[in-house]
Coordinates of C-alpha atoms in Angstrom, one line a residue:
Chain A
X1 CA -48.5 -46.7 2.8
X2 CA -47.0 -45.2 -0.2
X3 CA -44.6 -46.9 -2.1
X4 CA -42.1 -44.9 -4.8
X5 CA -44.7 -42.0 -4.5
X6 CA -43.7 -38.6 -5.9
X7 CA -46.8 -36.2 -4.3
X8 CA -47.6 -33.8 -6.8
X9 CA -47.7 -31.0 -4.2
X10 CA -44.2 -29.5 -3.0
X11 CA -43.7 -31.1 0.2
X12 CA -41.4 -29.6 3.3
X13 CA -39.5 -31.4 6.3
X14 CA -42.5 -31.2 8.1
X15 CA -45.1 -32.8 5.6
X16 CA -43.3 -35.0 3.5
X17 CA -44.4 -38.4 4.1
X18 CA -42.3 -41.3 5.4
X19 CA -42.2 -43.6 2.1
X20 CA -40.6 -47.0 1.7
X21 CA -38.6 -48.8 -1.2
X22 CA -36.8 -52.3 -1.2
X23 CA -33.6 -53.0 -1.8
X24 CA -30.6 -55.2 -0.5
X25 CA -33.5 -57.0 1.1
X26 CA -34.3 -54.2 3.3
X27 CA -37.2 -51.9 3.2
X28 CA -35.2 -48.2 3.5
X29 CA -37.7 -45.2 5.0
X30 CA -37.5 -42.2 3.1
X31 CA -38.3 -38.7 2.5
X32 CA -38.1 -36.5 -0.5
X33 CA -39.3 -33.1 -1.0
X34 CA -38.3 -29.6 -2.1
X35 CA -38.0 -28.4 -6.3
X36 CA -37.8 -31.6 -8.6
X37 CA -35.9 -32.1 -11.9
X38 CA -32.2 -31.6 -10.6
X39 CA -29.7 -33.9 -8.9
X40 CA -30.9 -34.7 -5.5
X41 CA -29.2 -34.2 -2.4
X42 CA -29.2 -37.4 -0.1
X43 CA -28.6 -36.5 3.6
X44 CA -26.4 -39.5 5.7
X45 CA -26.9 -39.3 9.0
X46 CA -25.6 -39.0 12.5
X47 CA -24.6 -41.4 15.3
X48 CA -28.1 -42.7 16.5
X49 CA -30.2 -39.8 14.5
X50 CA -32.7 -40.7 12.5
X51 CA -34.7 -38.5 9.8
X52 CA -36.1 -36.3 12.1
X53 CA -32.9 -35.5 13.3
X54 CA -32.0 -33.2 10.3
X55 CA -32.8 -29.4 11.0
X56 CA -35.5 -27.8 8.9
X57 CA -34.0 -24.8 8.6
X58 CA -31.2 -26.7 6.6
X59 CA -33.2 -29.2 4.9
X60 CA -35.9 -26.7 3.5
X61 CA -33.3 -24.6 3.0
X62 CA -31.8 -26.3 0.3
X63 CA -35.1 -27.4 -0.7
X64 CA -36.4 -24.2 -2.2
X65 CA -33.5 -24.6 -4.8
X66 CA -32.9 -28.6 -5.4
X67 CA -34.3 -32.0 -4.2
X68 CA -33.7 -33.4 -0.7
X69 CA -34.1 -37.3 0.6
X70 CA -33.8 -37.8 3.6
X71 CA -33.6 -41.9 5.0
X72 CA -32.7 -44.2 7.5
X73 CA -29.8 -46.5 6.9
X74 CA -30.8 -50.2 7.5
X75 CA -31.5 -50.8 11.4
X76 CA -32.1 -47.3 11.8
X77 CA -35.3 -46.2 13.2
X78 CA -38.4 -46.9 10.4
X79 CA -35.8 -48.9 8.1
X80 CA -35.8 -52.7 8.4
X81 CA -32.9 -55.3 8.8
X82 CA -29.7 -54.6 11.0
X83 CA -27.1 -52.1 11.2
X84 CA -23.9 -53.3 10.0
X85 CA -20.9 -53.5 12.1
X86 CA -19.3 -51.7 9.2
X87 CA -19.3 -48.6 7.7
X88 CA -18.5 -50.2 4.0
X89 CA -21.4 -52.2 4.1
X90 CA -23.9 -49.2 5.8
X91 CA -22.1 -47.3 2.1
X92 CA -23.0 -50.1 0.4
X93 CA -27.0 -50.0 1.6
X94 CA -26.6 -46.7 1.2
X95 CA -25.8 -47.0 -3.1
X96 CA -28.6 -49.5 -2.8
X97 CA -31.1 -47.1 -1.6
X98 CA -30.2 -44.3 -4.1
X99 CA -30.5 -47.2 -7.2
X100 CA -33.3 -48.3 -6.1
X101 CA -35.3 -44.9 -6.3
X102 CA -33.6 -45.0 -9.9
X103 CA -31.2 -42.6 -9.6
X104 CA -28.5 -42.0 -11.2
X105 CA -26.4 -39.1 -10.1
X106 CA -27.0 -37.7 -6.5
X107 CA -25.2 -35.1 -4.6
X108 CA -24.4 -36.7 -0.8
X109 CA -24.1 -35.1 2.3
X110 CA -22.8 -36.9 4.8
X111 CA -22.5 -35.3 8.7
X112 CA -20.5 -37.3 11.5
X113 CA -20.8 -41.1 11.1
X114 CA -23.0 -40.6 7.7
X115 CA -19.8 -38.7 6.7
X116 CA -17.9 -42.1 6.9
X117 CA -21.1 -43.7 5.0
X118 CA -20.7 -40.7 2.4
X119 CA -17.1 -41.4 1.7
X120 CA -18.2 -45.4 1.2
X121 CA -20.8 -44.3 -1.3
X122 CA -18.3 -41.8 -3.3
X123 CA -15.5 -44.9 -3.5
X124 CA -18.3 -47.5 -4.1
X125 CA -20.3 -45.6 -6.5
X126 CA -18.1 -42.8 -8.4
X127 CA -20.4 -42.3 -11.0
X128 CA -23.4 -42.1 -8.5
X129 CA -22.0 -39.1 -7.0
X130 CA -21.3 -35.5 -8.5
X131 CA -20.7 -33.4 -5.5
X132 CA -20.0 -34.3 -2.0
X133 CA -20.3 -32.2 1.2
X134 CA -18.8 -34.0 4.7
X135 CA -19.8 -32.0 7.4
X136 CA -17.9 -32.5 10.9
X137 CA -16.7 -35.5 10.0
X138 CA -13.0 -37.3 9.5
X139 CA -11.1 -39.7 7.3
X140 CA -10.8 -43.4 7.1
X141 CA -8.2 -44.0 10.1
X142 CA -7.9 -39.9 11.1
X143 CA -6.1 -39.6 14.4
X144 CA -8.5 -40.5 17.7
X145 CA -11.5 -41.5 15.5
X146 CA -11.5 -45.0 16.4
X147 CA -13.7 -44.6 19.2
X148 CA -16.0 -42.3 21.1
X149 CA -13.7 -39.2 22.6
X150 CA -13.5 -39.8 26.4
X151 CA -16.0 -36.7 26.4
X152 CA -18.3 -38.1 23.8
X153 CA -18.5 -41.1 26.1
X154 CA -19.4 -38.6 29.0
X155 CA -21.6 -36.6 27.0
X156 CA -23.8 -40.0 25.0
X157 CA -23.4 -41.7 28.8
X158 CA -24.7 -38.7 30.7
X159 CA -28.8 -38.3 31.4
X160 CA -30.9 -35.2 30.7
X161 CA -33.9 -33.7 32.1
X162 CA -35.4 -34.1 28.5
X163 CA -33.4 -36.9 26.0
X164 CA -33.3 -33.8 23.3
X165 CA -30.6 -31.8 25.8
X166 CA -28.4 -33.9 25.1
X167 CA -27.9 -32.7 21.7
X168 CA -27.3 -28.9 23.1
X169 CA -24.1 -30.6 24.5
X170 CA -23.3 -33.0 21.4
X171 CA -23.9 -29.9 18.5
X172 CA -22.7 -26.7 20.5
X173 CA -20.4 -25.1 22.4
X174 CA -20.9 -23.9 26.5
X175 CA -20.9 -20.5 25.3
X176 CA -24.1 -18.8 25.7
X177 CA -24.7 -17.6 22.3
X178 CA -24.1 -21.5 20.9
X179 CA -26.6 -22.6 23.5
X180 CA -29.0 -20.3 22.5
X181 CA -28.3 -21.3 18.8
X182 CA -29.3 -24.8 19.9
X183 CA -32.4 -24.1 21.9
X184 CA -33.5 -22.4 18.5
X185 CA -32.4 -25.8 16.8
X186 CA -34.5 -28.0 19.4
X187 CA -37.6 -25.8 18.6
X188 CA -37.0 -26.5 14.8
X189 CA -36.3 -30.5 15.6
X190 CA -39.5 -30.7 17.3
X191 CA -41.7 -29.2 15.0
X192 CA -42.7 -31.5 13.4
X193 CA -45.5 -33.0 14.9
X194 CA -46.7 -36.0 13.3
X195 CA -45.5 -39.1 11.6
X196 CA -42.1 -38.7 13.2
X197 CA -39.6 -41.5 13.2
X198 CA -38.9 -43.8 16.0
X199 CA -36.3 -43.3 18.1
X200 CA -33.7 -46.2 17.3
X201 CA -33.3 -49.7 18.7
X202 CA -31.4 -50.8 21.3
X203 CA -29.1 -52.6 19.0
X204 CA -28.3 -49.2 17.0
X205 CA -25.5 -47.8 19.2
X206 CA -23.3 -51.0 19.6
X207 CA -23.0 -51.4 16.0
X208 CA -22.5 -48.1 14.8
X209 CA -19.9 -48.2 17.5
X210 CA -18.3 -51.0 16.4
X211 CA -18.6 -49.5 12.7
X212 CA -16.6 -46.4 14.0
X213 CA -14.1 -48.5 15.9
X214 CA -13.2 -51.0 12.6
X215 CA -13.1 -47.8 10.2
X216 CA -11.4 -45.0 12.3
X217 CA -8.5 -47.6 13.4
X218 CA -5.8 -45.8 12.2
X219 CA -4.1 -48.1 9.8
X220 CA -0.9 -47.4 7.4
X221 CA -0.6 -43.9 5.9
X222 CA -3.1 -42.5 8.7
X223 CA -2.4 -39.1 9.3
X224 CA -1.0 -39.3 12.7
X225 CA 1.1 -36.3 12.6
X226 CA -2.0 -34.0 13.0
X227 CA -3.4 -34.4 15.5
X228 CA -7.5 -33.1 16.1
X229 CA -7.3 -31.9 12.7
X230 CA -9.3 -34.4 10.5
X231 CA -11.2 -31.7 8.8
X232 CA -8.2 -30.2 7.2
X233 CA -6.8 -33.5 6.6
X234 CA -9.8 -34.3 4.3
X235 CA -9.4 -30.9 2.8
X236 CA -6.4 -31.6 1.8
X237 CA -6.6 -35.2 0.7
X238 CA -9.7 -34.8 -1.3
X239 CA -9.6 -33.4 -4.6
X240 CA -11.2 -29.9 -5.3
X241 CA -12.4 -29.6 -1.6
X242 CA -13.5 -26.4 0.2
X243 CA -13.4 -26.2 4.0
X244 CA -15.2 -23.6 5.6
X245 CA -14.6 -23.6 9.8
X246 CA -17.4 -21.8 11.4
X247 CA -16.9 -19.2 14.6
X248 CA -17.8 -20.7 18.0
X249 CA -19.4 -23.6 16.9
X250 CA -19.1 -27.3 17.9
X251 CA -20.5 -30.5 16.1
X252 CA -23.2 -28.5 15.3
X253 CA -22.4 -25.6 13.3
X254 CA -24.9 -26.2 10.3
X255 CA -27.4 -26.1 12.9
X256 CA -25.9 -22.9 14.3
X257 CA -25.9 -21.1 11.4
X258 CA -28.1 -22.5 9.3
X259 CA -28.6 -20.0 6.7
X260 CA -25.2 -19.3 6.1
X261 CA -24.3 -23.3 6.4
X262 CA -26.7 -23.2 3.3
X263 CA -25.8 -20.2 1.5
X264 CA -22.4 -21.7 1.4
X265 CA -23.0 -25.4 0.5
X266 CA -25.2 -24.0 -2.8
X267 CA -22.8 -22.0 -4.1
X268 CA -20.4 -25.2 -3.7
X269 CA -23.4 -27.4 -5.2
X270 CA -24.2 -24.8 -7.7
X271 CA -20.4 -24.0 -9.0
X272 CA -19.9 -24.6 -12.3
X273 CA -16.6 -26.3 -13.7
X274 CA -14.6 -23.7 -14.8
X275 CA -11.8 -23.0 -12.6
X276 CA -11.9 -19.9 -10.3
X277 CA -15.6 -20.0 -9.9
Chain B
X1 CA -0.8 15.8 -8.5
X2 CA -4.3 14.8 -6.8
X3 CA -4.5 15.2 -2.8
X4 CA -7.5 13.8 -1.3
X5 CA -9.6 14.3 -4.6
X6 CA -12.8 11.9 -4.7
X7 CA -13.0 11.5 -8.3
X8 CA -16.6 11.8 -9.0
X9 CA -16.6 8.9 -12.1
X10 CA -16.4 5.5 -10.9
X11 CA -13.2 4.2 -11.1
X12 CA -11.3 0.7 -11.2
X13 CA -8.6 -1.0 -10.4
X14 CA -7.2 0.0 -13.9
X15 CA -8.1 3.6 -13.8
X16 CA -7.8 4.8 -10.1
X17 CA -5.4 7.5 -9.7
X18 CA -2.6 7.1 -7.2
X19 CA -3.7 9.3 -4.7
X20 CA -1.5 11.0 -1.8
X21 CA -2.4 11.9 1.8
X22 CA 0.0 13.1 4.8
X23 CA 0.2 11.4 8.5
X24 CA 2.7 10.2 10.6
X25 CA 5.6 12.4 8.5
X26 CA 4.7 9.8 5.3
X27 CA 3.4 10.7 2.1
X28 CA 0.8 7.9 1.8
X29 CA 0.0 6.9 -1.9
X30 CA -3.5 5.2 -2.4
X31 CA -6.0 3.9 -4.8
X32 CA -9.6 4.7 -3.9
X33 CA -12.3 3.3 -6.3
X34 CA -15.8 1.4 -6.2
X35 CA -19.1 2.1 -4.9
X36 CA -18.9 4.4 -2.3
X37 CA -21.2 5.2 0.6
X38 CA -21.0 2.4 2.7
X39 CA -17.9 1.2 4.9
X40 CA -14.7 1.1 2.6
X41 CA -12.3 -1.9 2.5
X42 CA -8.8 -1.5 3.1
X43 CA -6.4 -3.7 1.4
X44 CA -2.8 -4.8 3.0
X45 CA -0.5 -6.4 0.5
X46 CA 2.1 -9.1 1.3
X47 CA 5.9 -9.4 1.7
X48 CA 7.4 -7.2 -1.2
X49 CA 3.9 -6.3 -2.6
X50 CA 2.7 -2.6 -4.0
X51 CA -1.0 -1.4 -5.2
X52 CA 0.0 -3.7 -7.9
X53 CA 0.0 -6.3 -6.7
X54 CA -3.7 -7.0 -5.9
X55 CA -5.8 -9.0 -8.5
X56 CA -8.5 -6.7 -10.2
X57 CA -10.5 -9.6 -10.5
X58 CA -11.0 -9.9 -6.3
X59 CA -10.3 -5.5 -6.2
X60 CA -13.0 -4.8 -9.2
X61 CA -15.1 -7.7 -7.7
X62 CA -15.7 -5.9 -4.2
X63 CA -15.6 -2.6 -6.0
X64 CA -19.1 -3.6 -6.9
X65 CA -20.7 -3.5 -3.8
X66 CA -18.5 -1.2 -1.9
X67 CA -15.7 1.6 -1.9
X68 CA -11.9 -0.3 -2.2
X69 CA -8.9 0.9 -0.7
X70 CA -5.7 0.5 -2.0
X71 CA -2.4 1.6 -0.1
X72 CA 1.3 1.2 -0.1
X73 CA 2.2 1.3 3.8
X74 CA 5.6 3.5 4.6
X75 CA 8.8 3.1 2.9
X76 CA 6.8 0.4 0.2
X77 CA 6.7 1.5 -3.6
X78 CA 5.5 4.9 -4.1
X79 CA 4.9 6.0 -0.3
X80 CA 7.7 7.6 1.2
X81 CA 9.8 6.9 4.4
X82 CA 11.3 4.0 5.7
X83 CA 9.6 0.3 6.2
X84 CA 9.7 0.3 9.6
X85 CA 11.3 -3.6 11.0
X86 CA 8.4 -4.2 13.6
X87 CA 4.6 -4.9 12.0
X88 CA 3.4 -3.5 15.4
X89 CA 4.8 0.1 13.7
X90 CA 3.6 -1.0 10.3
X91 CA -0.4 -1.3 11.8
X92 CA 0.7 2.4 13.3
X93 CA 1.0 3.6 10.0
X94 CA -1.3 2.0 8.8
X95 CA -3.5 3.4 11.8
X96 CA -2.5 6.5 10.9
X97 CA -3.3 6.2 7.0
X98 CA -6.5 5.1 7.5
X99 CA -7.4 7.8 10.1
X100 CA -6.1 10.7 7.4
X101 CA -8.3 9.6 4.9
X102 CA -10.7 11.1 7.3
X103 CA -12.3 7.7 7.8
X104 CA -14.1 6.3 11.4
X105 CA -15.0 2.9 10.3
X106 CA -13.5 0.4 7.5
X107 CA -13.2 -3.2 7.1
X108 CA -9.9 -4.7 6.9
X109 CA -8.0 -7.1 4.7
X110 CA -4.7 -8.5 4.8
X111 CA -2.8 -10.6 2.8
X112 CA 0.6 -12.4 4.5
X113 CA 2.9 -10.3 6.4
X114 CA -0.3 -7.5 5.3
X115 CA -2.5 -10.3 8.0
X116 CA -0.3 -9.1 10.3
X117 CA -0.9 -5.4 10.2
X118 CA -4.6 -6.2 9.5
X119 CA -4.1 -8.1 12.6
X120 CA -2.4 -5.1 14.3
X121 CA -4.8 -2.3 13.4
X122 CA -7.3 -4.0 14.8
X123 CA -5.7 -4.6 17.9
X124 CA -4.6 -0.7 17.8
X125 CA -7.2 1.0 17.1
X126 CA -10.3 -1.3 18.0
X127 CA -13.0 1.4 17.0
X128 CA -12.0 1.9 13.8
X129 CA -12.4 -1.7 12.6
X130 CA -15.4 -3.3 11.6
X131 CA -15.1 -6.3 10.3
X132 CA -11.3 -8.5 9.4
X133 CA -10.3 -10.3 6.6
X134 CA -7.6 -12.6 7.0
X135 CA -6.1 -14.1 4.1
X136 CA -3.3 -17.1 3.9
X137 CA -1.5 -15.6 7.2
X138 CA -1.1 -16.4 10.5
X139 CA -1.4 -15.7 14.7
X140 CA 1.4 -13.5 16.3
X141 CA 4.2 -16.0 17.5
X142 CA 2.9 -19.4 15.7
X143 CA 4.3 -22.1 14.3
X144 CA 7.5 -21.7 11.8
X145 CA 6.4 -17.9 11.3
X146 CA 9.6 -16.6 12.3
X147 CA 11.6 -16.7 9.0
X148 CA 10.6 -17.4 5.6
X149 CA 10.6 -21.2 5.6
X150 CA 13.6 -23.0 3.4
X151 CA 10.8 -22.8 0.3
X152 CA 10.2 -19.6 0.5
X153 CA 13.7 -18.7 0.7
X154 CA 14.4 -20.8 -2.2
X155 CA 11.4 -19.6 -4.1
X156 CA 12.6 -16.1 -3.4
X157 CA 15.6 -16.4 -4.2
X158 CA 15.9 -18.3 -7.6
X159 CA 15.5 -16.4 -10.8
X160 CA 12.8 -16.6 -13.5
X161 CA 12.4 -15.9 -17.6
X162 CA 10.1 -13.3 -16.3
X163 CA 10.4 -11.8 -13.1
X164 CA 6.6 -12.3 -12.6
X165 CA 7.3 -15.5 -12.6
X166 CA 8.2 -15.9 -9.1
X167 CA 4.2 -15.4 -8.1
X168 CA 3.2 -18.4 -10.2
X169 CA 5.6 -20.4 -7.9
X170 CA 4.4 -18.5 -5.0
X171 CA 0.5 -18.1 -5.0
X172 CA -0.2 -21.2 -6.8
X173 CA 0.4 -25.3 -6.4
X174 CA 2.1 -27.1 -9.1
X175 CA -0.9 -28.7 -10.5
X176 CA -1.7 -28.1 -14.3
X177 CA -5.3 -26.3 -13.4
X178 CA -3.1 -24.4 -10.4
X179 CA -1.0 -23.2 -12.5
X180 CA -3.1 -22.4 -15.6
X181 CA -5.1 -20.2 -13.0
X182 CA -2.0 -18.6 -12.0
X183 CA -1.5 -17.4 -16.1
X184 CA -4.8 -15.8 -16.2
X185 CA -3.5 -14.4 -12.4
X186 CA -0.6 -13.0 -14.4
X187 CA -2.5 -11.4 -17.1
X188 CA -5.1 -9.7 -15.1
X189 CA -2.0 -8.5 -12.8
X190 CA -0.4 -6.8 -16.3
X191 CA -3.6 -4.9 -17.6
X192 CA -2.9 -1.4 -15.8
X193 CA -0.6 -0.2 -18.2
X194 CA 0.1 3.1 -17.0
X195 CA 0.8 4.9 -13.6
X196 CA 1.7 1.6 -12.5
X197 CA 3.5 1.4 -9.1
X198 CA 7.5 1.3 -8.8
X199 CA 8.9 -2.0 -7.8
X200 CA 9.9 -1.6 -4.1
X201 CA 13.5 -1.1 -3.7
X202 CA 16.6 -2.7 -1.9
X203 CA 15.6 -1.9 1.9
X204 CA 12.1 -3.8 1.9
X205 CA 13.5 -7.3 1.9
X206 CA 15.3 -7.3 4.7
X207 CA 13.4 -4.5 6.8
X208 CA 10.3 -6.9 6.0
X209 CA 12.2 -9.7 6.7
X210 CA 13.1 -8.5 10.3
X211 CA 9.6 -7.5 11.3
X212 CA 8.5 -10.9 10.0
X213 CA 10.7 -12.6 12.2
X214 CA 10.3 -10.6 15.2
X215 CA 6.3 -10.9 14.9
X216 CA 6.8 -14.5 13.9
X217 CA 8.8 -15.5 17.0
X218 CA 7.5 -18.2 19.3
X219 CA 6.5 -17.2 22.6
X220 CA 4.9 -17.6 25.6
X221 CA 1.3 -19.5 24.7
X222 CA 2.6 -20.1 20.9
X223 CA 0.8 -22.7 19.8
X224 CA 3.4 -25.5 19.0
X225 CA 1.2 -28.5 19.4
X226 CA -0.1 -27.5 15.9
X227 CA 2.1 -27.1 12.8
X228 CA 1.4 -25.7 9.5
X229 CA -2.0 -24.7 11.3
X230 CA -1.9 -21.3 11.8
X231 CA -5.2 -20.6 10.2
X232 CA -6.7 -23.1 12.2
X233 CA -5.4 -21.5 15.1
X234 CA -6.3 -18.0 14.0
X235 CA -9.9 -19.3 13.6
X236 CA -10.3 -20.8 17.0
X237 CA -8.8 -17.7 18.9
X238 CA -10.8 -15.2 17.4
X239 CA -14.6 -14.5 17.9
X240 CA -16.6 -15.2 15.1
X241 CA -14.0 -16.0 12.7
X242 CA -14.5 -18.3 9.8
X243 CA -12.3 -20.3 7.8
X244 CA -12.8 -20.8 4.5
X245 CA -10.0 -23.4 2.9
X246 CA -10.2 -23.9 -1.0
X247 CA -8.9 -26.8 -2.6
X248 CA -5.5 -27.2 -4.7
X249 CA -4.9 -23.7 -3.6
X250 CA -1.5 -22.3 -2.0
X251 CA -1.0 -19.0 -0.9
X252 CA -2.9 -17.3 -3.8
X253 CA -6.1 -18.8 -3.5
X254 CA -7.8 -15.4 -3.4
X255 CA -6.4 -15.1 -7.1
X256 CA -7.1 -18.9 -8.1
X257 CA -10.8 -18.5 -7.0
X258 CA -11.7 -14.9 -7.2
X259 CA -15.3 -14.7 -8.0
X260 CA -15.8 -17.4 -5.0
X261 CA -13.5 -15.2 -3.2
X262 CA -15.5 -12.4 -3.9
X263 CA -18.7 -14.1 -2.7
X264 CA -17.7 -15.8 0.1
X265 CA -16.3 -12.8 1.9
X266 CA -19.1 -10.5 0.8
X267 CA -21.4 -13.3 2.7
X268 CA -19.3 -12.2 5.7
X269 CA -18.8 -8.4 5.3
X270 CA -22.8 -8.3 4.3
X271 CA -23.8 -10.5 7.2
X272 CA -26.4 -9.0 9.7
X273 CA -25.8 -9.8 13.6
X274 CA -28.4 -11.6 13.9
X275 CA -26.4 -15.2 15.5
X276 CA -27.0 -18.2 12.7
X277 CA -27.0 -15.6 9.7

């Protein structure tokens, strides 16, 4: 087992190891590869996903030009202790992974739930956090995120001839192009081969749902005049944000289009501070 | 007097000639400049706009990679005849422009009421169009489109120190950093010195105003479950559209962010069709 390792070669999403480091008395499993010596990018994840879960094409994507770590939340997969019923406290584990690796300024991306957990980690940790990319994800109390859409239910409740179909249905649209976009995608997930994370727990899903539930209540000031629009609610609620909407895509468009998903996030990552660039 | 010269030097946006060409009974005047070769891009200015109007930051910008076009539609500045009161006429003309220059195939902007006739040439004269740019506009028939809401009015209406003052109210937020972008808008929009377009005159307003309002109107399948969405709407009815929102940005935010402009939408006019790219 390795412990705060940094493997001289340049690793990818298919060989970097699984490492471990301790902190908030959990042991968080991690992954870190791609061109050292800038800020890192931290990848928060999914509703039940766990590292593998992440799409090479976007992960070494970014890699050629920066630092990626991936890692599982507490509970999650290879990571010990619990998931918390709340998303402030999954943030919370979150800032205590990143200090632990001794860290000091990280760029987050957070997609779906790990966008929630990347919103915790920007208010927890300010000075933690230069840029932050939310991808198909909402605000604190958005409009019908406080629990699973009646077709998300379907969809997470439905069986497949193979478990990994179900993300075809969870990440793309019915149109044939998407679904073709995400059989390319499957190939990617499953390429890696060996030392792949568990699939999670049986006590993952409740509290993550709960999480979801407590922090996409809507609450005072919640947004409840627009309605399925959470993405342009953060856009405009969030200071110096970009939103880019993607063509026929579904929850999945930076596995749809993962070059251009990436070509866009580095010019965000990579703009300097002068205005108009 | 040049008709249909191609100026062998490279021009710019502040050394293009205003060009002339014939069709439809209207003596078109146009601005041809860049790197020519490939497909040109035709620029559609908004409500009370000339050649002008555009910022050679985002024209100059695009001119680097490909040949620009620059137009006054009919009736607008220095082209002659009437502004017609219907945008499906305005597209017509500009149908008609386009086909004069001797051109099969160009990629489209528009800007405002200029998203409409992009919108409408593409719709008339499918062939000829490549690829669309929309810019801060909306779908036929959508929400509030139908007059100039009360802001605009107001906006339009009051009177300023400078008259260019009215775009700094128009493009841009309030915000200090908005606002300061809007200055270096302003300057850039004052450096052609000469052969500079005539302001529009008396019967664009309201002829404008008309085709606005008749194009605007709500109709069968409007969209009225979304307001202040019209970009959002746009993006979900058309195939392979992208949306690109940029933060503390109003209706100018090509000229608050040009270079990103500049990059973002040569990404799309560059990208192969290869799905995911």
């Amino acid at each position: 087992m390795m412990i705060h390792s940094r493997p001289e070669m340049i690793h990818t999403h298919q060989t970097a190891p699984t490492q471990f480091v301790e902190a908030n008395g959990i042991r968080f499993a991690y992954r870190r590869f791609g061109k050292p010596g800038g800020v890192p990018l931290v990848f928060n994840q999914h509703f039940t996903g766990t590292m593998d879960h992440w799409d090479p094409a976007v992960t070494d994507g970014f890699a050629k030009d920066r630092e990626v770590i991936l890692f599982n939340n507490a509970g999650v997969s290879s990571s010990s202790g619990e998931v918390p019923a709340r998303i402030e406290k999954m943030g919370a584990n979150a800032v205590a992974f990143i200090k632990a690796l001794g860290l000091t300024k990280v760029d987050v991306l957070g997609f779906s739930i790990g966008g929630f957990v990347a919103q915790e980690i920007a208010l927890q940790a300010h000075d933690l956090v230069k840029r932050l990319v939310l991808v198909g994800t909402g605000p604190r109390g958005g409009e019908g995120m406080a629990t699973l859409t009646p077709e998300a239910q379907e969809i997470f409740g439905a069986s497949y001839d193979e478990p990994d179909h179900l993300w075809l249905r969870v990440h793309f649209t019915k149109s044939e192009k998407s679904q073709a976009a995400g059989r390319e995608f499957l190939e990617r997930f499953r390429l890696r081969a060996e030392n792949r994370d568990p699939e999670v727990n049986e006590k993952v899903v409740p509290a993550q749902i709960e999480a979801i539930s407590e922090w996409g209540a809507p609450r005072e000031k919640s947004f409840e005049y627009l309605k399925s629009m959470n993405s342009f609610i953060l856009q405009q609620q969030l200071p110096n944000a970009q939103l880019i909407l993607y063509p026929d895509a579904n929850h999945g468009s930076q596995y749809q289009y993962p070059e251009l998903f990436v070509r866009h996030v580095s010019m965000f990552l990579s703009a300097d501070e002068r205005p108009g660039v």
